Amino acid sequence: MSGILVVIEDREARIARISWEALAAGMRLGAQLNLPVSAVILGSNTESLAAEVAAHPVAKVLRIEHPLLAQYTADGFTLALQQLIQTESPAYVVFPHTYQVRDYAPALAARLGQVLISDVVAIDDGPIFTRQLMQGRLNGNYKHTSSGPCFVSVQAGAFRAESAAAASPAPIEAFTPTIEPTQIRTKPGQPFRGSSQTVDLGSAQLIVSVGRGIKDAENIPLVQDLATALGAELAASRPICDNGWLPMERQVGSSGQTVAPKLYLAVGISGAIQHLVGMKASQCIVAINKDPDAPIFEVADYGIVGDLFEVVPALAEAIKAAKT
């Protein structure tokens, strides 16, 4: 057995951001084990998607093509990947941890007599796969000991999507699985969609997030002004959304959205573990809090110990002045 397969998921003919993060996780694993990394795309008429993935530094791109894969079904995806894995004999198969993967990957692993190490947030030498337990209060470390392929899904925001392009496009190979219509036991329906959102925090590059230190809903515009000055999205910790001060779609954390922006500015957020699991993969974390012992400072790259009602207006004015 050799090599690593990374399953790429698309949504409405566009590759999802978490798929690039899964590819980054696969690359990290490949670098640790000195194994080639290949990408896999399932569907029908996936030529353009395959070409997009081939521009990244992968060994090859495998297109699993079949008319019965035009629409997602757990049966179809499980059968197709099972046949590819039996042909390619990879050592590891990496998935993005999405609703779709949660639907079929456990069945795929079971068919091959393996287990799925799901929702992985870190990969260390060994390799050791880390999952978070009890809403991030504990970490569990897992090591694959079976002789079969190791199945791993990675949490959104846990791995930074790499943007490096390959020197030349990777080769693209087609794979046609054997699937009969009678093997598809379910009728394809509409893909799962979360509640309607006016903002996708997961795609935001700059986020200003506010916590209970803001004290009252009437003070939210203070932080909104800073976000506007930065050209950032406004987000919040759970208490703010629970109080109805901001809509639930702007909540970051274990029960909200997972984000990984270039800049995450935490205003008046203490840093409860439930919040940290949703933003710890941010490239740069800046915290403003009057409590020097607040847990948020343990993960922050830069910290300002001070009264947010003094710091935030001054920071907003400085940013506006710098833009003029």
PDB file of C-alpha atoms in Angstrom:
ATOM      1  CA  MET A   1       0.000   0.000   0.000  1.00  0.00           C
ATOM      2  CA  SER A   2       1.269   3.427  -0.847  1.00  0.00           C
ATOM      3  CA  GLY A   3       0.092   6.914  -1.517  1.00  0.00           C
ATOM      4  CA  ILE A   4      -2.588   9.205  -0.171  1.00  0.00           C
ATOM      5  CA  LEU A   5      -5.954   9.926  -1.783  1.00  0.00           C
ATOM      6  CA  VAL A   6      -7.756  13.176  -0.988  1.00  0.00           C
ATOM      7  CA  VAL A   7     -11.440  13.251  -1.902  1.00  0.00           C
ATOM      8  CA  ILE A   8     -12.446  16.638  -3.313  1.00  0.00           C
ATOM      9  CA  GLU A   9     -16.065  17.710  -2.864  1.00  0.00           C
ATOM     10  CA  ASP A  10     -17.786  20.261  -5.055  1.00  0.00           C
ATOM     11  CA  ARG A  11     -20.929  22.267  -4.417  1.00  0.00           C
ATOM     12  CA  GLU A  12     -22.870  23.488  -7.422  1.00  0.00           C
ATOM     13  CA  ALA A  13     -19.886  22.786  -9.689  1.00  0.00           C
ATOM     14  CA  ARG A  14     -17.502  24.745  -7.459  1.00  0.00           C
ATOM     15  CA  ILE A  15     -14.861  23.201  -5.232  1.00  0.00           C
ATOM     16  CA  ALA A  16     -15.675  23.846  -1.593  1.00  0.00           C
ATOM     17  CA  ARG A  17     -13.089  25.658   0.537  1.00  0.00           C
ATOM     18  CA  ILE A  18     -12.953  22.782   2.998  1.00  0.00           C
ATOM     19  CA  SER A  19     -11.822  20.517   0.142  1.00  0.00           C
ATOM     20  CA  TRP A  20      -8.717  22.675  -0.315  1.00  0.00           C
ATOM     21  CA  GLU A  21      -8.161  22.394   3.434  1.00  0.00           C
ATOM     22  CA  ALA A  22      -8.446  18.605   3.165  1.00  0.00           C
ATOM     23  CA  LEU A  23      -5.885  18.710   0.354  1.00  0.00           C
ATOM     24  CA  ALA A  24      -3.564  20.730   2.626  1.00  0.00           C
ATOM     25  CA  ALA A  25      -3.996  18.080   5.323  1.00  0.00           C
ATOM     26  CA  GLY A  26      -3.199  15.372   2.797  1.00  0.00           C
ATOM     27  CA  MET A  27      -0.078  17.277   1.715  1.00  0.00           C
ATOM     28  CA  ARG A  28       1.059  17.571   5.320  1.00  0.00           C
ATOM     29  CA  LEU A  29       0.546  13.842   5.802  1.00  0.00           C
ATOM     30  CA  GLY A  30       2.353  13.092   2.557  1.00  0.00           C
ATOM     31  CA  ALA A  31       5.331  15.239   3.608  1.00  0.00           C
ATOM     32  CA  GLN A  32       5.554  13.421   6.951  1.00  0.00           C
ATOM     33  CA  LEU A  33       5.448   9.965   5.365  1.00  0.00           C
ATOM     34  CA  ASN A  34       7.163  10.773   2.064  1.00  0.00           C
ATOM     35  CA  LEU A  35       4.131   9.519   0.141  1.00  0.00           C
ATOM     36  CA  PRO A  36       2.620  10.890  -3.088  1.00  0.00           C
ATOM     37  CA  VAL A  37      -0.716  12.689  -2.781  1.00  0.00           C
ATOM     38  CA  SER A  38      -3.452  12.301  -5.395  1.00  0.00           C
ATOM     39  CA  ALA A  39      -6.835  14.001  -5.597  1.00  0.00           C
ATOM     40  CA  VAL A  40     -10.148  12.311  -6.371  1.00  0.00           C
ATOM     41  CA  ILE A  41     -13.260  13.910  -7.881  1.00  0.00           C
ATOM     42  CA  LEU A  42     -16.566  12.090  -8.240  1.00  0.00           C
ATOM     43  CA  GLY A  43     -19.422  12.970 -10.555  1.00  0.00           C
ATOM     44  CA  SER A  44     -20.298  13.345 -14.189  1.00  0.00           C
ATOM     45  CA  ASN A  45     -18.606  15.792 -16.574  1.00  0.00           C
ATOM     46  CA  THR A  46     -15.943  16.826 -14.056  1.00  0.00           C
ATOM     47  CA  GLU A  47     -13.321  17.846 -16.603  1.00  0.00           C
ATOM     48  CA  SER A  48     -13.141  21.505 -15.563  1.00  0.00           C
ATOM     49  CA  LEU A  49     -13.025  20.668 -11.853  1.00  0.00           C
ATOM     50  CA  ALA A  50     -10.265  18.130 -12.461  1.00  0.00           C
ATOM     51  CA  ALA A  51      -8.250  20.712 -14.382  1.00  0.00           C
ATOM     52  CA  GLU A  52      -8.599  23.178 -11.497  1.00  0.00           C
ATOM     53  CA  VAL A  53      -7.294  20.616  -9.005  1.00  0.00           C
ATOM     54  CA  ALA A  54      -4.512  19.526 -11.383  1.00  0.00           C
ATOM     55  CA  ALA A  55      -3.047  23.028 -11.125  1.00  0.00           C
ATOM     56  CA  HIS A  56      -2.063  22.199  -7.542  1.00  0.00           C
ATOM     57  CA  PRO A  57       1.055  20.186  -6.608  1.00  0.00           C
ATOM     58  CA  VAL A  58      -0.536  16.717  -6.579  1.00  0.00           C
ATOM     59  CA  ALA A  59       0.832  13.532  -8.119  1.00  0.00           C
ATOM     60  CA  LYS A  60      -2.319  13.031 -10.208  1.00  0.00           C
ATOM     61  CA  VAL A  61      -6.040  13.693 -10.313  1.00  0.00           C
ATOM     62  CA  LEU A  62      -8.459  10.790 -10.545  1.00  0.00           C
ATOM     63  CA  ARG A  63     -11.845  11.498 -12.125  1.00  0.00           C
ATOM     64  CA  ILE A  64     -14.437   8.944 -11.066  1.00  0.00           C
ATOM     65  CA  GLU A  65     -16.975   9.339 -13.849  1.00  0.00           C
ATOM     66  CA  HIS A  66     -20.385   7.680 -14.135  1.00  0.00           C
ATOM     67  CA  PRO A  67     -23.865   8.926 -15.085  1.00  0.00           C
ATOM     68  CA  LEU A  68     -25.213   7.609 -11.776  1.00  0.00           C
ATOM     69  CA  LEU A  69     -22.807   9.934  -9.942  1.00  0.00           C
ATOM     70  CA  ALA A  70     -24.240  13.077 -11.514  1.00  0.00           C
ATOM     71  CA  GLN A  71     -26.303  13.523  -8.363  1.00  0.00           C
ATOM     72  CA  TYR A  72     -24.994  12.550  -4.946  1.00  0.00           C
ATOM     73  CA  THR A  73     -26.227   9.351  -3.340  1.00  0.00           C
ATOM     74  CA  ALA A  74     -24.550   7.509  -0.491  1.00  0.00           C
ATOM     75  CA  ASP A  75     -24.834   4.223  -2.390  1.00  0.00           C
ATOM     76  CA  GLY A  76     -23.261   5.595  -5.550  1.00  0.00           C
ATOM     77  CA  PHE A  77     -20.366   7.363  -3.851  1.00  0.00           C
ATOM     78  CA  THR A  78     -19.664   4.399  -1.577  1.00  0.00           C
ATOM     79  CA  LEU A  79     -19.581   1.930  -4.481  1.00  0.00           C
ATOM     80  CA  ALA A  80     -17.437   4.164  -6.672  1.00  0.00           C
ATOM     81  CA  LEU A  81     -14.854   4.944  -4.006  1.00  0.00           C
ATOM     82  CA  GLN A  82     -14.743   1.342  -2.836  1.00  0.00           C
ATOM     83  CA  GLN A  83     -13.786   0.212  -6.330  1.00  0.00           C
ATOM     84  CA  LEU A  84     -11.191   2.978  -6.747  1.00  0.00           C
ATOM     85  CA  ILE A  85      -9.588   2.217  -3.381  1.00  0.00           C
ATOM     86  CA  GLN A  86      -9.410  -1.481  -4.179  1.00  0.00           C
ATOM     87  CA  THR A  87      -7.686  -0.569  -7.457  1.00  0.00           C
ATOM     88  CA  GLU A  88      -5.289   2.088  -6.137  1.00  0.00           C
ATOM     89  CA  SER A  89      -4.566   0.529  -2.693  1.00  0.00           C
ATOM     90  CA  PRO A  90      -3.828   3.831  -0.919  1.00  0.00           C
ATOM     91  CA  ALA A  91      -2.356   3.929   2.566  1.00  0.00           C
ATOM     92  CA  TYR A  92      -4.582   6.876   3.563  1.00  0.00           C
ATOM     93  CA  VAL A  93      -7.822   8.392   2.310  1.00  0.00           C
ATOM     94  CA  VAL A  94      -8.518  11.969   3.450  1.00  0.00           C
ATOM     95  CA  PHE A  95     -11.952  13.611   3.304  1.00  0.00           C
ATOM     96  CA  PRO A  96     -13.308  17.057   4.149  1.00  0.00           C
ATOM     97  CA  HIS A  97     -15.601  16.682   7.181  1.00  0.00           C
ATOM     98  CA  THR A  98     -18.857  17.727   5.514  1.00  0.00           C
ATOM     99  CA  TYR A  99     -22.473  16.612   5.823  1.00  0.00           C
ATOM    100  CA  GLN A 100     -22.022  14.578   2.654  1.00  0.00           C
ATOM    101  CA  VAL A 101     -18.902  12.820   3.903  1.00  0.00           C
ATOM    102  CA  ARG A 102     -20.593  12.067   7.215  1.00  0.00           C
ATOM    103  CA  ASP A 103     -23.338  10.364   5.220  1.00  0.00           C
ATOM    104  CA  TYR A 104     -21.272   7.889   3.214  1.00  0.00           C
ATOM    105  CA  ALA A 105     -17.700   7.678   4.586  1.00  0.00           C
ATOM    106  CA  PRO A 106     -18.546   5.505   7.641  1.00  0.00           C
ATOM    107  CA  ALA A 107     -20.243   2.973   5.345  1.00  0.00           C
ATOM    108  CA  LEU A 108     -17.273   3.057   2.969  1.00  0.00           C
ATOM    109  CA  ALA A 109     -14.822   2.415   5.793  1.00  0.00           C
ATOM    110  CA  ALA A 110     -16.983  -0.403   7.184  1.00  0.00           C
ATOM    111  CA  ARG A 111     -17.198  -2.125   3.796  1.00  0.00           C
ATOM    112  CA  LEU A 112     -13.422  -2.274   3.719  1.00  0.00           C
ATOM    113  CA  GLY A 113     -13.174  -3.455   7.325  1.00  0.00           C
ATOM    114  CA  GLN A 114     -11.757  -0.165   8.591  1.00  0.00           C
ATOM    115  CA  VAL A 115     -12.804   2.701  10.862  1.00  0.00           C
ATOM    116  CA  LEU A 116     -13.114   6.396  10.101  1.00  0.00           C
ATOM    117  CA  ILE A 117     -11.092   8.822  12.228  1.00  0.00           C
ATOM    118  CA  SER A 118     -13.424  11.770  11.844  1.00  0.00           C
ATOM    119  CA  ASP A 119     -13.243  15.507  12.469  1.00  0.00           C
ATOM    120  CA  VAL A 120      -9.443  15.594  12.807  1.00  0.00           C
ATOM    121  CA  VAL A 121      -7.936  18.946  13.835  1.00  0.00           C
ATOM    122  CA  ALA A 122      -4.209  18.090  13.757  1.00  0.00           C
ATOM    123  CA  ILE A 123      -1.805  15.560  12.260  1.00  0.00           C
ATOM    124  CA  ASP A 124       1.483  14.972  14.068  1.00  0.00           C
ATOM    125  CA  ASP A 125       4.413  12.675  13.389  1.00  0.00           C
ATOM    126  CA  GLY A 126       3.490   9.033  13.720  1.00  0.00           C
ATOM    127  CA  PRO A 127       1.138   9.874  12.209  1.00  0.00           C
ATOM    128  CA  ILE A 128      -1.017  10.783  15.197  1.00  0.00           C
ATOM    129  CA  PHE A 129      -4.471  12.181  14.451  1.00  0.00           C
ATOM    130  CA  THR A 130      -6.034  14.538  16.989  1.00  0.00           C
ATOM    131  CA  ARG A 131      -9.778  14.902  17.537  1.00  0.00           C
ATOM    132  CA  GLN A 132     -11.464  17.202  20.026  1.00  0.00           C
ATOM    133  CA  LEU A 133     -13.842  15.764  22.593  1.00  0.00           C
ATOM    134  CA  MET A 134     -16.472  17.332  24.866  1.00  0.00           C
ATOM    135  CA  GLN A 135     -16.744  20.476  22.728  1.00  0.00           C
ATOM    136  CA  GLY A 136     -13.008  21.000  22.695  1.00  0.00           C
ATOM    137  CA  ARG A 137     -12.357  20.508  26.398  1.00  0.00           C
ATOM    138  CA  LEU A 138     -10.244  17.410  25.720  1.00  0.00           C
ATOM    139  CA  ASN A 139      -8.064  16.168  22.864  1.00  0.00           C
ATOM    140  CA  GLY A 140      -7.995  12.543  21.792  1.00  0.00           C
ATOM    141  CA  ASN A 141      -5.012  11.141  19.891  1.00  0.00           C
ATOM    142  CA  TYR A 142      -5.510   8.262  17.459  1.00  0.00           C
ATOM    143  CA  LYS A 143      -3.101   6.054  15.536  1.00  0.00           C
ATOM    144  CA  HIS A 144      -4.018   3.701  12.718  1.00  0.00           C
ATOM    145  CA  THR A 145      -2.742   0.161  13.377  1.00  0.00           C
ATOM    146  CA  SER A 146      -4.625  -1.868  10.765  1.00  0.00           C
ATOM    147  CA  SER A 147      -3.046  -3.172   7.580  1.00  0.00           C
ATOM    148  CA  GLY A 148      -5.816  -1.637   5.473  1.00  0.00           C
ATOM    149  CA  PRO A 149      -6.249   1.957   4.328  1.00  0.00           C
ATOM    150  CA  CYS A 150      -6.698   4.619   7.002  1.00  0.00           C
ATOM    151  CA  PHE A 151      -9.779   6.839   6.563  1.00  0.00           C
ATOM    152  CA  VAL A 152      -9.570  10.376   7.947  1.00  0.00           C
ATOM    153  CA  SER A 153     -11.883  13.399   7.708  1.00  0.00           C
ATOM    154  CA  VAL A 154     -10.601  16.846   8.662  1.00  0.00           C
ATOM    155  CA  GLN A 155     -12.473  19.618  10.461  1.00  0.00           C
ATOM    156  CA  ALA A 156     -13.250  22.862   8.660  1.00  0.00           C
ATOM    157  CA  GLY A 157     -10.718  25.533   9.511  1.00  0.00           C
ATOM    158  CA  ALA A 158      -8.230  23.118  11.067  1.00  0.00           C
ATOM    159  CA  PHE A 159      -5.794  23.172   8.123  1.00  0.00           C
ATOM    160  CA  ARG A 160      -4.840  26.234   6.139  1.00  0.00           C
ATOM    161  CA  ALA A 161      -5.690  25.845   2.469  1.00  0.00           C
ATOM    162  CA  GLU A 162      -2.539  26.103   0.379  1.00  0.00           C
ATOM    163  CA  SER A 163      -2.602  28.335  -2.695  1.00  0.00           C
ATOM    164  CA  ALA A 164       0.718  27.283  -4.231  1.00  0.00           C
ATOM    165  CA  ALA A 165       0.465  26.273  -7.870  1.00  0.00           C
ATOM    166  CA  ALA A 166       2.303  23.363  -9.430  1.00  0.00           C
ATOM    167  CA  ALA A 167       5.118  23.975 -11.896  1.00  0.00           C
ATOM    168  CA  SER A 168       3.078  22.056 -14.459  1.00  0.00           C
ATOM    169  CA  PRO A 169      -0.426  20.543 -14.379  1.00  0.00           C
ATOM    170  CA  ALA A 170      -0.727  17.117 -12.797  1.00  0.00           C
ATOM    171  CA  PRO A 171      -1.852  14.227 -15.012  1.00  0.00           C
ATOM    172  CA  ILE A 172      -5.576  13.494 -14.994  1.00  0.00           C
ATOM    173  CA  GLU A 173      -6.827   9.908 -15.154  1.00  0.00           C
ATOM    174  CA  ALA A 174     -10.392   8.721 -15.643  1.00  0.00           C
ATOM    175  CA  PHE A 175     -11.827   5.855 -13.636  1.00  0.00           C
ATOM    176  CA  THR A 176     -15.174   4.328 -14.533  1.00  0.00           C
ATOM    177  CA  PRO A 177     -16.748   2.298 -11.723  1.00  0.00           C
ATOM    178  CA  THR A 178     -19.261  -0.469 -12.269  1.00  0.00           C
ATOM    179  CA  ILE A 179     -22.587   0.727 -10.881  1.00  0.00           C
ATOM    180  CA  GLU A 180     -26.023  -0.627 -11.737  1.00  0.00           C
ATOM    181  CA  PRO A 181     -29.188   1.456 -11.266  1.00  0.00           C
ATOM    182  CA  THR A 182     -30.577  -1.213  -8.939  1.00  0.00           C
ATOM    183  CA  GLN A 183     -27.671  -0.609  -6.567  1.00  0.00           C
ATOM    184  CA  ILE A 184     -28.817   2.956  -5.933  1.00  0.00           C
ATOM    185  CA  ARG A 185     -31.424   2.377  -3.242  1.00  0.00           C
ATOM    186  CA  THR A 186     -32.274   6.006  -2.600  1.00  0.00           C
ATOM    187  CA  LYS A 187     -33.656   8.738  -4.821  1.00  0.00           C
ATOM    188  CA  PRO A 188     -31.405  11.798  -5.026  1.00  0.00           C
ATOM    189  CA  GLY A 189     -32.884  14.811  -3.298  1.00  0.00           C
ATOM    190  CA  GLN A 190     -31.852  18.394  -2.753  1.00  0.00           C
ATOM    191  CA  PRO A 191     -28.414  18.723  -1.103  1.00  0.00           C
ATOM    192  CA  PHE A 192     -28.466  19.616   2.571  1.00  0.00           C
ATOM    193  CA  ARG A 193     -28.390  23.333   3.182  1.00  0.00           C
ATOM    194  CA  GLY A 194     -28.001  25.089   6.462  1.00  0.00           C
ATOM    195  CA  SER A 195     -30.364  27.839   7.451  1.00  0.00           C
ATOM    196  CA  SER A 196     -30.438  30.765   5.062  1.00  0.00           C
ATOM    197  CA  GLN A 197     -27.510  33.077   5.765  1.00  0.00           C
ATOM    198  CA  THR A 198     -26.787  36.591   4.623  1.00  0.00           C
ATOM    199  CA  VAL A 199     -23.094  36.203   5.437  1.00  0.00           C
ATOM    200  CA  ASP A 200     -20.670  33.321   5.041  1.00  0.00           C
ATOM    201  CA  LEU A 201     -18.129  33.895   7.796  1.00  0.00           C
ATOM    202  CA  GLY A 202     -16.200  30.862   6.618  1.00  0.00           C
ATOM    203  CA  SER A 203     -15.183  32.745   3.478  1.00  0.00           C
ATOM    204  CA  ALA A 204     -14.348  36.045   5.208  1.00  0.00           C
ATOM    205  CA  GLN A 205     -10.708  37.122   5.207  1.00  0.00           C
ATOM    206  CA  LEU A 206     -11.129  39.743   7.953  1.00  0.00           C
ATOM    207  CA  ILE A 207     -13.383  39.271  10.985  1.00  0.00           C
ATOM    208  CA  VAL A 208     -14.057  41.492  13.992  1.00  0.00           C
ATOM    209  CA  SER A 209     -15.787  39.446  16.686  1.00  0.00           C
ATOM    210  CA  VAL A 210     -17.486  40.815  19.788  1.00  0.00           C
ATOM    211  CA  GLY A 211     -18.091  39.151  23.139  1.00  0.00           C
ATOM    212  CA  ARG A 212     -19.939  39.814  26.360  1.00  0.00           C
ATOM    213  CA  GLY A 213     -17.439  42.520  27.285  1.00  0.00           C
ATOM    214  CA  ILE A 214     -19.521  44.849  25.101  1.00  0.00           C
ATOM    215  CA  LYS A 215     -22.046  44.819  27.997  1.00  0.00           C
ATOM    216  CA  ASP A 216     -25.147  45.946  26.097  1.00  0.00           C
ATOM    217  CA  ALA A 217     -26.704  45.676  22.643  1.00  0.00           C
ATOM    218  CA  GLU A 218     -26.598  49.457  22.342  1.00  0.00           C
ATOM    219  CA  ASN A 219     -22.791  49.271  22.253  1.00  0.00           C
ATOM    220  CA  ILE A 220     -22.602  46.901  19.267  1.00  0.00           C
ATOM    221  CA  PRO A 221     -22.298  49.827  16.773  1.00  0.00           C
ATOM    222  CA  LEU A 222     -18.984  50.663  18.442  1.00  0.00           C
ATOM    223  CA  VAL A 223     -17.522  47.384  17.198  1.00  0.00           C
ATOM    224  CA  GLN A 224     -19.408  47.574  13.907  1.00  0.00           C
ATOM    225  CA  ASP A 225     -17.622  50.856  13.233  1.00  0.00           C
ATOM    226  CA  LEU A 226     -14.270  49.140  13.687  1.00  0.00           C
ATOM    227  CA  ALA A 227     -15.310  46.295  11.390  1.00  0.00           C
ATOM    228  CA  THR A 228     -16.444  48.771   8.742  1.00  0.00           C
ATOM    229  CA  ALA A 229     -13.154  50.668   8.976  1.00  0.00           C
ATOM    230  CA  LEU A 230     -11.248  47.431   8.414  1.00  0.00           C
ATOM    231  CA  GLY A 231     -13.598  46.180   5.700  1.00  0.00           C
ATOM    232  CA  ALA A 232     -14.259  43.153   7.915  1.00  0.00           C
ATOM    233  CA  GLU A 233     -17.273  41.008   8.706  1.00  0.00           C
ATOM    234  CA  LEU A 234     -18.814  41.384  12.151  1.00  0.00           C
ATOM    235  CA  ALA A 235     -19.084  38.186  14.211  1.00  0.00           C
ATOM    236  CA  ALA A 236     -19.802  37.310  17.826  1.00  0.00           C
ATOM    237  CA  SER A 237     -19.430  34.783  20.603  1.00  0.00           C
ATOM    238  CA  ARG A 238     -22.420  32.725  21.696  1.00  0.00           C
ATOM    239  CA  PRO A 239     -23.699  34.975  24.546  1.00  0.00           C
ATOM    240  CA  ILE A 240     -24.133  37.870  22.114  1.00  0.00           C
ATOM    241  CA  CYS A 241     -26.225  35.761  19.725  1.00  0.00           C
ATOM    242  CA  ASP A 242     -28.146  34.030  22.531  1.00  0.00           C
ATOM    243  CA  ASN A 243     -29.189  37.477  23.775  1.00  0.00           C
ATOM    244  CA  GLY A 244     -30.393  38.381  20.296  1.00  0.00           C
ATOM    245  CA  TRP A 245     -27.947  41.258  19.952  1.00  0.00           C
ATOM    246  CA  LEU A 246     -26.668  39.793  16.660  1.00  0.00           C
ATOM    247  CA  PRO A 247     -28.219  37.066  14.462  1.00  0.00           C
ATOM    248  CA  MET A 248     -27.204  33.450  15.082  1.00  0.00           C
ATOM    249  CA  GLU A 249     -25.575  33.252  11.642  1.00  0.00           C
ATOM    250  CA  ARG A 250     -22.801  35.515  12.956  1.00  0.00           C
ATOM    251  CA  GLN A 251     -21.875  33.208  15.832  1.00  0.00           C
ATOM    252  CA  VAL A 252     -18.385  31.712  15.859  1.00  0.00           C
ATOM    253  CA  GLY A 253     -17.631  28.608  17.889  1.00  0.00           C
ATOM    254  CA  SER A 254     -18.520  24.966  18.445  1.00  0.00           C
ATOM    255  CA  SER A 255     -22.234  25.677  18.026  1.00  0.00           C
ATOM    256  CA  GLY A 256     -21.726  28.339  15.349  1.00  0.00           C
ATOM    257  CA  GLN A 257     -19.466  28.739  12.329  1.00  0.00           C
ATOM    258  CA  THR A 258     -15.844  27.638  12.073  1.00  0.00           C
ATOM    259  CA  VAL A 259     -13.658  30.328  10.540  1.00  0.00           C
ATOM    260  CA  ALA A 260     -10.043  30.712   9.452  1.00  0.00           C
ATOM    261  CA  PRO A 261      -9.587  34.310   8.245  1.00  0.00           C
ATOM    262  CA  LYS A 262      -6.327  36.142   7.694  1.00  0.00           C
ATOM    263  CA  LEU A 263      -7.216  38.383  10.657  1.00  0.00           C
ATOM    264  CA  TYR A 264      -9.490  37.623  13.608  1.00  0.00           C
ATOM    265  CA  LEU A 265      -9.914  40.550  15.981  1.00  0.00           C
ATOM    266  CA  ALA A 266     -11.567  39.446  19.237  1.00  0.00           C
ATOM    267  CA  VAL A 267     -13.155  42.317  21.166  1.00  0.00           C
ATOM    268  CA  GLY A 268     -14.250  41.668  24.725  1.00  0.00           C
ATOM    269  CA  ILE A 269     -14.115  37.890  24.271  1.00  0.00           C
ATOM    270  CA  SER A 270     -12.763  35.932  27.231  1.00  0.00           C
ATOM    271  CA  GLY A 271     -11.818  32.886  25.167  1.00  0.00           C
ATOM    272  CA  ALA A 272     -14.006  29.990  26.322  1.00  0.00           C
ATOM    273  CA  ILE A 273     -12.952  26.734  24.682  1.00  0.00           C
ATOM    274  CA  GLN A 274     -16.272  26.549  22.811  1.00  0.00           C
ATOM    275  CA  HIS A 275     -15.348  29.800  21.059  1.00  0.00           C
ATOM    276  CA  LEU A 276     -11.689  28.963  20.496  1.00  0.00           C
ATOM    277  CA  VAL A 277     -12.463  25.781  18.549  1.00  0.00           C
ATOM    278  CA  GLY A 278     -14.258  27.917  15.975  1.00  0.00           C
ATOM    279  CA  MET A 279     -11.456  30.412  15.270  1.00  0.00           C
ATOM    280  CA  LYS A 280      -8.125  28.964  16.389  1.00  0.00           C
ATOM    281  CA  ALA A 281      -7.031  28.315  12.786  1.00  0.00           C
ATOM    282  CA  SER A 282      -7.046  32.059  11.988  1.00  0.00           C
ATOM    283  CA  GLN A 283      -3.744  33.236  10.521  1.00  0.00           C
ATOM    284  CA  CYS A 284      -3.471  36.199  12.891  1.00  0.00           C
ATOM    285  CA  ILE A 285      -5.457  36.629  16.115  1.00  0.00           C
ATOM    286  CA  VAL A 286      -5.633  40.003  17.863  1.00  0.00           C
ATOM    287  CA  ALA A 287      -7.364  40.211  21.252  1.00  0.00           C
ATOM    288  CA  ILE A 288      -8.669  43.247  23.131  1.00  0.00           C
ATOM    289  CA  ASN A 289      -9.635  42.523  26.742  1.00  0.00           C
ATOM    290  CA  LYS A 290      -9.261  44.336  30.043  1.00  0.00           C
ATOM    291  CA  ASP A 291      -8.484  41.061  31.871  1.00  0.00           C
ATOM    292  CA  PRO A 292      -4.776  40.224  31.396  1.00  0.00           C
ATOM    293  CA  ASP A 293      -5.484  36.615  32.411  1.00  0.00           C
ATOM    294  CA  ALA A 294      -8.255  36.045  29.846  1.00  0.00           C
ATOM    295  CA  PRO A 295      -7.744  32.705  28.021  1.00  0.00           C
ATOM    296  CA  ILE A 296      -8.022  34.475  24.657  1.00  0.00           C
ATOM    297  CA  PHE A 297      -4.500  35.832  25.154  1.00  0.00           C
ATOM    298  CA  GLU A 298      -3.135  32.266  25.180  1.00  0.00           C
ATOM    299  CA  VAL A 299      -3.994  31.875  21.489  1.00  0.00           C
ATOM    300  CA  ALA A 300      -3.601  35.515  20.398  1.00  0.00           C
ATOM    301  CA  ASP A 301      -0.675  36.631  18.252  1.00  0.00           C
ATOM    302  CA  TYR A 302      -1.142  40.178  19.536  1.00  0.00           C
ATOM    303  CA  GLY A 303      -2.961  41.358  22.640  1.00  0.00           C
ATOM    304  CA  ILE A 304      -4.168  44.694  23.956  1.00  0.00           C
ATOM    305  CA  VAL A 305      -4.952  44.783  27.669  1.00  0.00           C
ATOM    306  CA  GLY A 306      -7.354  47.655  28.070  1.00  0.00           C
ATOM    307  CA  ASP A 307     -10.905  48.933  28.173  1.00  0.00           C
ATOM    308  CA  LEU A 308     -12.509  48.149  24.822  1.00  0.00           C
ATOM    309  CA  PHE A 309     -14.619  51.300  25.099  1.00  0.00           C
ATOM    310  CA  GLU A 310     -11.369  53.283  24.881  1.00  0.00           C
ATOM    311  CA  VAL A 311      -9.322  51.024  22.639  1.00  0.00           C
ATOM    312  CA  VAL A 312     -11.884  50.250  19.913  1.00  0.00           C
ATOM    313  CA  PRO A 313     -12.811  53.866  19.011  1.00  0.00           C
ATOM    314  CA  ALA A 314      -9.140  54.867  19.001  1.00  0.00           C
ATOM    315  CA  LEU A 315      -8.246  51.899  16.791  1.00  0.00           C
ATOM    316  CA  ALA A 316     -11.105  52.644  14.391  1.00  0.00           C
ATOM    317  CA  GLU A 317     -10.049  56.281  14.070  1.00  0.00           C
ATOM    318  CA  ALA A 318      -6.420  55.282  13.476  1.00  0.00           C
ATOM    319  CA  ILE A 319      -7.464  52.910  10.691  1.00  0.00           C
ATOM    320  CA  LYS A 320      -9.658  55.535   9.054  1.00  0.00           C
ATOM    321  CA  ALA A 321      -6.823  58.078   9.249  1.00  0.00           C
ATOM    322  CA  ALA A 322      -4.397  55.629   7.676  1.00  0.00           C
ATOM    323  CA  LYS A 323      -6.747  55.155   4.730  1.00  0.00           C
ATOM    324  CA  THR A 324      -7.048  58.857   3.968  1.00  0.00           C
TER     325      THR A 324
END
